Short mmCIF file of C-alpha atoms in Angstrom, two decimals:
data_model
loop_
_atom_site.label_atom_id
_atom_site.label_comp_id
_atom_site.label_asym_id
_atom_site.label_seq_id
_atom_site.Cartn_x
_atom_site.Cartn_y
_atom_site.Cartn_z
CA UNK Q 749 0.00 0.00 0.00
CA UNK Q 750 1.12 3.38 -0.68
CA UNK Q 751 1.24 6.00 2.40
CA UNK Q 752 1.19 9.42 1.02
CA UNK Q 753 1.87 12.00 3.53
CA UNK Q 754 0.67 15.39 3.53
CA UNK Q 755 2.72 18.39 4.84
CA UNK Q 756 1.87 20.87 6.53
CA UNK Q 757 -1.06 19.87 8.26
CA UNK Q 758 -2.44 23.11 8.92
CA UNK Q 759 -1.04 26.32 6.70
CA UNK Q 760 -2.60 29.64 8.16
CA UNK Q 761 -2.77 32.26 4.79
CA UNK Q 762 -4.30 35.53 4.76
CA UNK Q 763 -6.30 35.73 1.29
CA UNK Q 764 -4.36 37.48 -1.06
CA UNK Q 765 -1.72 35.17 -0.14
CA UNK Q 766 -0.19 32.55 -2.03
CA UNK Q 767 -0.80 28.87 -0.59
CA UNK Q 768 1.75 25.26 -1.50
CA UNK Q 769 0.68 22.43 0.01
CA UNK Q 770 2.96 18.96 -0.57
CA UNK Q 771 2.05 15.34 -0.79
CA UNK Q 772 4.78 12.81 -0.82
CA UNK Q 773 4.63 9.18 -1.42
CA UNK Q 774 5.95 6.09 0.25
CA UNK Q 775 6.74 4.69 -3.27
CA UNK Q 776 6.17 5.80 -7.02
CA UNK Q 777 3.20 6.73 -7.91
CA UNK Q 778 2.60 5.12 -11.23
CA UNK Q 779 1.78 7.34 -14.16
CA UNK Q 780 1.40 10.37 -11.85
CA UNK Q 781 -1.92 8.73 -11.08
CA UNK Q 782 -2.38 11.41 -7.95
CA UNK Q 783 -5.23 14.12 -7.60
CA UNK Q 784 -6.22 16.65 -5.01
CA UNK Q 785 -9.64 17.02 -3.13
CA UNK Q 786 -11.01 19.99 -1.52
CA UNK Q 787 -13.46 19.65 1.39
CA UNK Q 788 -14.94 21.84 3.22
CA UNK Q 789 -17.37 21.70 6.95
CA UNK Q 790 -20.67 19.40 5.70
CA UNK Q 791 -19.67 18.33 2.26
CA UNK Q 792 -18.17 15.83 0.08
CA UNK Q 793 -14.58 16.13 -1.58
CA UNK Q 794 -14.73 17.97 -4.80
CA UNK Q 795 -12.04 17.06 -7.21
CA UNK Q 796 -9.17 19.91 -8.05
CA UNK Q 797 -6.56 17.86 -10.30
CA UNK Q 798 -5.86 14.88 -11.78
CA UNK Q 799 -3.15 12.86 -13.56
CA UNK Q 800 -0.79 15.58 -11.14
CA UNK Q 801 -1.54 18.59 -13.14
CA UNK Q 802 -4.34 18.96 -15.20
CA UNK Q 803 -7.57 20.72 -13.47
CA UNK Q 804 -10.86 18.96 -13.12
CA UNK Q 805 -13.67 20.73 -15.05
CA UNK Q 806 -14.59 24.11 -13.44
CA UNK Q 807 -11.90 24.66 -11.43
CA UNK Q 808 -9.95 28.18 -11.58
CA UNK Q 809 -6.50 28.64 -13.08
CA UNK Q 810 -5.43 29.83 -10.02
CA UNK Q 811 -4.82 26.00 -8.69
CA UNK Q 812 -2.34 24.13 -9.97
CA UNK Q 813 -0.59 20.69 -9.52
CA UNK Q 814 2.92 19.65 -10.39
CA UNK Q 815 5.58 16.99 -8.90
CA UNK Q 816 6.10 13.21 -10.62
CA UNK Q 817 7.05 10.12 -8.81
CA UNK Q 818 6.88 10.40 -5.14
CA UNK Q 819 7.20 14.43 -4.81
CA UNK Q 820 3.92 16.23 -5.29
CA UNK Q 821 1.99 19.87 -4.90
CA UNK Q 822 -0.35 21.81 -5.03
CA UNK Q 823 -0.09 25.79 -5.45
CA UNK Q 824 -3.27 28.18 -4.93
CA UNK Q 825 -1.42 31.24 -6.39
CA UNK Q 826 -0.95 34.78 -4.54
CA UNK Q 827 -4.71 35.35 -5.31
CA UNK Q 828 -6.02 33.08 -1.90
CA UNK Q 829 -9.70 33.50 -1.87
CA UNK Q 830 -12.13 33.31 1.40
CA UNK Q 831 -13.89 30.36 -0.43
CA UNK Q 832 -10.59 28.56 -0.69
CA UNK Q 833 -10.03 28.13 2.87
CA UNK Q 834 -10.97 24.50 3.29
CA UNK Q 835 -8.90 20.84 3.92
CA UNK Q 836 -7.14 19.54 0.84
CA UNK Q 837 -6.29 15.93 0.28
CA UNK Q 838 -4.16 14.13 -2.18
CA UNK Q 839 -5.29 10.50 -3.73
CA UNK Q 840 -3.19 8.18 -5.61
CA UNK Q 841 -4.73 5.86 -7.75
CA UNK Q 842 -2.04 4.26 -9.57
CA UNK Q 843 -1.68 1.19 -7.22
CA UNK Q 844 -4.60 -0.69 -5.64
CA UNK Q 845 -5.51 -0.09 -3.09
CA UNK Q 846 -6.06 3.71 -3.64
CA UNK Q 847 -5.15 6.29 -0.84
CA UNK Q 848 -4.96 9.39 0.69
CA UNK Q 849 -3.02 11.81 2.79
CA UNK Q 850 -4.39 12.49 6.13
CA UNK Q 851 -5.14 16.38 4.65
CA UNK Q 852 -3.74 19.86 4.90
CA UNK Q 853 -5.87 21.92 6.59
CA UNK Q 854 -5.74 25.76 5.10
CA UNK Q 855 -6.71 28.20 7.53
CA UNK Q 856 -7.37 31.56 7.44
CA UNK Q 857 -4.84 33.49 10.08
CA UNK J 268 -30.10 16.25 -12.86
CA UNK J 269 -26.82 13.89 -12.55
CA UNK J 270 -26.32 12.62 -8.67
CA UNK J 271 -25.28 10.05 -6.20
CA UNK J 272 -27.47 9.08 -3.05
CA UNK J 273 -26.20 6.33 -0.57
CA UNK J 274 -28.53 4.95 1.55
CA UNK J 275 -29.07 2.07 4.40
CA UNK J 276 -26.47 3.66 7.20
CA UNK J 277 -27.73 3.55 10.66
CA UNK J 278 -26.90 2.08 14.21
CA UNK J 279 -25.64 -1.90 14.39
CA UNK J 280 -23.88 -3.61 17.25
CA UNK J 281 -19.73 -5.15 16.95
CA UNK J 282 -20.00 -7.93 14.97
CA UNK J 283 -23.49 -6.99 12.58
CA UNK J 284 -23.98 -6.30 9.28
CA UNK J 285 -25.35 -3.49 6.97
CA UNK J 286 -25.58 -3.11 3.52
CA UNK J 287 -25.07 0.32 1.81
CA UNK J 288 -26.57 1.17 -1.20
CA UNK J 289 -25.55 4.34 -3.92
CA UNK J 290 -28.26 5.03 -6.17
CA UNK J 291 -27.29 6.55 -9.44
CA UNK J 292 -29.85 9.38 -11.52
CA UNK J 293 -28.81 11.36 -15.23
CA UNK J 294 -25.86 9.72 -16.80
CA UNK J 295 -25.34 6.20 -17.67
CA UNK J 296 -24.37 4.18 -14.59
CA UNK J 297 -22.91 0.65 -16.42
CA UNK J 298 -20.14 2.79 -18.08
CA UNK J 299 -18.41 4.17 -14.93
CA UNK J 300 -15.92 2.72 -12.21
CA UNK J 301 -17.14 3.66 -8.76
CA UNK J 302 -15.76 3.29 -5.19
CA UNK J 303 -16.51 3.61 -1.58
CA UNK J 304 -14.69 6.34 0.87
CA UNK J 305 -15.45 6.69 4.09
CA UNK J 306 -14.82 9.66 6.81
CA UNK J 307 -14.65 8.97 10.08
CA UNK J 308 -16.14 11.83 12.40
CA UNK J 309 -13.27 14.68 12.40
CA UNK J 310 -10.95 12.82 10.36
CA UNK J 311 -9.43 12.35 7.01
CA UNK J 312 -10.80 10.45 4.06
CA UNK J 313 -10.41 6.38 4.03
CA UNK J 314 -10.63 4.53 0.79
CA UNK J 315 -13.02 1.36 1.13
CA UNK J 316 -13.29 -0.53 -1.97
CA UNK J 317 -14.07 0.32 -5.44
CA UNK J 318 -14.99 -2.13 -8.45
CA UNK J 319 -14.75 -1.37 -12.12
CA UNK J 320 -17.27 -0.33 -15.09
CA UNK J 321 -17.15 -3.85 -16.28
CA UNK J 322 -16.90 -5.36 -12.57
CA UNK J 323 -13.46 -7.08 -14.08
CA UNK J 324 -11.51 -4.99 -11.25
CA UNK J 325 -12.68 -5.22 -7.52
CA UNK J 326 -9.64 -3.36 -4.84
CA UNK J 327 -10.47 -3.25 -1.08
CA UNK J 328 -8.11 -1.63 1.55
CA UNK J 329 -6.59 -4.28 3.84
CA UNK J 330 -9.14 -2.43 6.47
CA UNK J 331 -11.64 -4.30 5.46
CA UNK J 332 -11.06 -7.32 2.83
CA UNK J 333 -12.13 -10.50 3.88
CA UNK J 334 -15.34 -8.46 5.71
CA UNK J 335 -17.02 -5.88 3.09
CA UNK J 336 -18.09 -7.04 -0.61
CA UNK J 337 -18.62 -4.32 -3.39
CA UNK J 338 -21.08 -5.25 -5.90
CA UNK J 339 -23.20 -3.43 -8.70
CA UNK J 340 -26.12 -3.87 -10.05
CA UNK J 341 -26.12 -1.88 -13.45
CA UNK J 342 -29.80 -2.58 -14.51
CA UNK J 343 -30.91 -0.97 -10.98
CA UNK J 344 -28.26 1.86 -11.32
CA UNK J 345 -26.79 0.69 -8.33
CA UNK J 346 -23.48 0.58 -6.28
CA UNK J 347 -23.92 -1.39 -2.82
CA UNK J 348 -21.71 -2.36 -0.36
CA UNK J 349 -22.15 -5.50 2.65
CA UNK J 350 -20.54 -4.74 5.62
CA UNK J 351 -20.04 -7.58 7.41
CA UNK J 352 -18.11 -8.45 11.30
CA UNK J 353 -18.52 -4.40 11.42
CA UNK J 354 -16.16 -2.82 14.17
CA UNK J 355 -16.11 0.35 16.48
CA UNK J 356 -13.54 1.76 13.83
CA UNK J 357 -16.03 0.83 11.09
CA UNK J 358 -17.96 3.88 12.20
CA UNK J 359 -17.46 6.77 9.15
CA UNK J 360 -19.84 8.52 7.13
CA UNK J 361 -19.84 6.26 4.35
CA UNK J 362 -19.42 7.95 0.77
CA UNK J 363 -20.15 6.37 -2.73
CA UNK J 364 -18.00 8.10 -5.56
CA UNK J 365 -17.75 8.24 -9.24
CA UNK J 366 -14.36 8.05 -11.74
CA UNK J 367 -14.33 10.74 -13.75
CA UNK J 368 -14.51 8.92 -17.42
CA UNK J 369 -16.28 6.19 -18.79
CA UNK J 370 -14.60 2.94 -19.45
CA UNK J 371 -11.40 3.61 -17.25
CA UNK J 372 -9.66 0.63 -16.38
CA UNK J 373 -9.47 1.39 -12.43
CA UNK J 374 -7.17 4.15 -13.02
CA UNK J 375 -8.98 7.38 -12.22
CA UNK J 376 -9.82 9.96 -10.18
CA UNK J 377 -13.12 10.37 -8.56
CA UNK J 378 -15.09 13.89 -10.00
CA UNK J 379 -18.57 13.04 -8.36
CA UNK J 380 -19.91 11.85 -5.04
CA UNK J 381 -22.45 11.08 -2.93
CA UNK J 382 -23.70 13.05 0.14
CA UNK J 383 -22.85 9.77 2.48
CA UNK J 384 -24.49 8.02 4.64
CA UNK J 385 -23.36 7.77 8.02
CA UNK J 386 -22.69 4.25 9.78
CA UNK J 387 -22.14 3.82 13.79
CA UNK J 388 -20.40 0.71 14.98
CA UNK J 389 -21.73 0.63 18.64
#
């Protein structure tokens, strides 16, 4: 199974800001077969990126994914919005069984 | 309008069953992979099990093999999951999820889900 730690676990931003969260794997994630979730207080995950990079339908330009192998992130750039402020999670599903990190939660300081 | 809704959550002793079922409404259920995720109150997200478009593929996390079964039913729309010998750490708010294209071979990220349905292990 591959353990894909998050770091940090809680980033306080100020909006405006500019936010990079980091997910690293235990072993190679095959095909860069890793995606981030955003979740916020009473609802499901809501897909950001897949495949590492490329954004999920409707999702602003202002996320954006990059790392290969076992070195991963994801960047909200210096435009931090209140509506952004939520816990993110990464996902591999290149191996079986799929998993996450344990989250990043992004505060607002 | 396109959606997910799990059902069939509720209160069970150590050691019961329950069987969870994801109802799908406005796209065509028997071409997508789907998968089970579960949330445990305050915590992260838990992948449960997940079986392909054609059923070929079926992946469980070593959490639970051996005591839940995925299973579909594509002339019902349906996704269900048994939960059998449940445990205390069974208890989540259980979440049914959809890959985001049709005909994936289990490799895909997950662009639509359920509201959950929330299972207590007591």
């Amino acid at each position: 199974e591959i353990v894909l730690t998050q770091s940090p676990g809680t980033l306080s931003l100020s909006p405006g800001e500019r936010a990079t969260l980091s997910c690293r794997a235990s072993q190679s994630v095959r095909s860069d077969f890793l995606a981030w979730y955003q979740q916020k207080p009473g609802q499901p995950p809501r897909l950001l990126m897949y495949g590492a990079s490329h954004r999920a339908t409707g999702i602003p330009d202002r996320f954006s994914g990059s790392g290969s192998g076992t070195d991963f992130s994801l960047t909200i750039s210096s435009r931090l919005e209140p509506e952004d402020f939520a816990v993110y999670y990464c996902q591999q599903y290149g191996g079986s069984p799929y998993t996450f990190g344990q989250g990043t939660k992004l505060e607002i300081k | 309008e396109v959606q997910l809704a799990e059902s069939g959550g509720g209160l069970v002793q150590p050691g019961g069953s329950l069987r969870l079922s994801c109802v799908a409404s406005g796209f065509t259920f028997e071409d997508y992979t789907f998968h089970w995720v579960r949330q445990a109150p305050g915590k992260g997200l838990e992948y449960v099990s997940g079986i392909s478009w054609n059923g070929d593929t079926i992946g469980y996390a070593d959490s639970v093999r051996g005591r839940f079964t995925i299973s579909r039913d594509n002339a019902k729309s349906s996704l269900f999951l048994q939960m059998n010998s449940l445990r205390p750490e069974d208890t989540a708010l259980y979440y049914c999820a959809r890959d985001r294209i049709q005909w994936d071979p289990f490799n895909d990220a997950s662009d639509m889900w359920g509201q959950g349905t929330m299972v207590t292990v007591s």
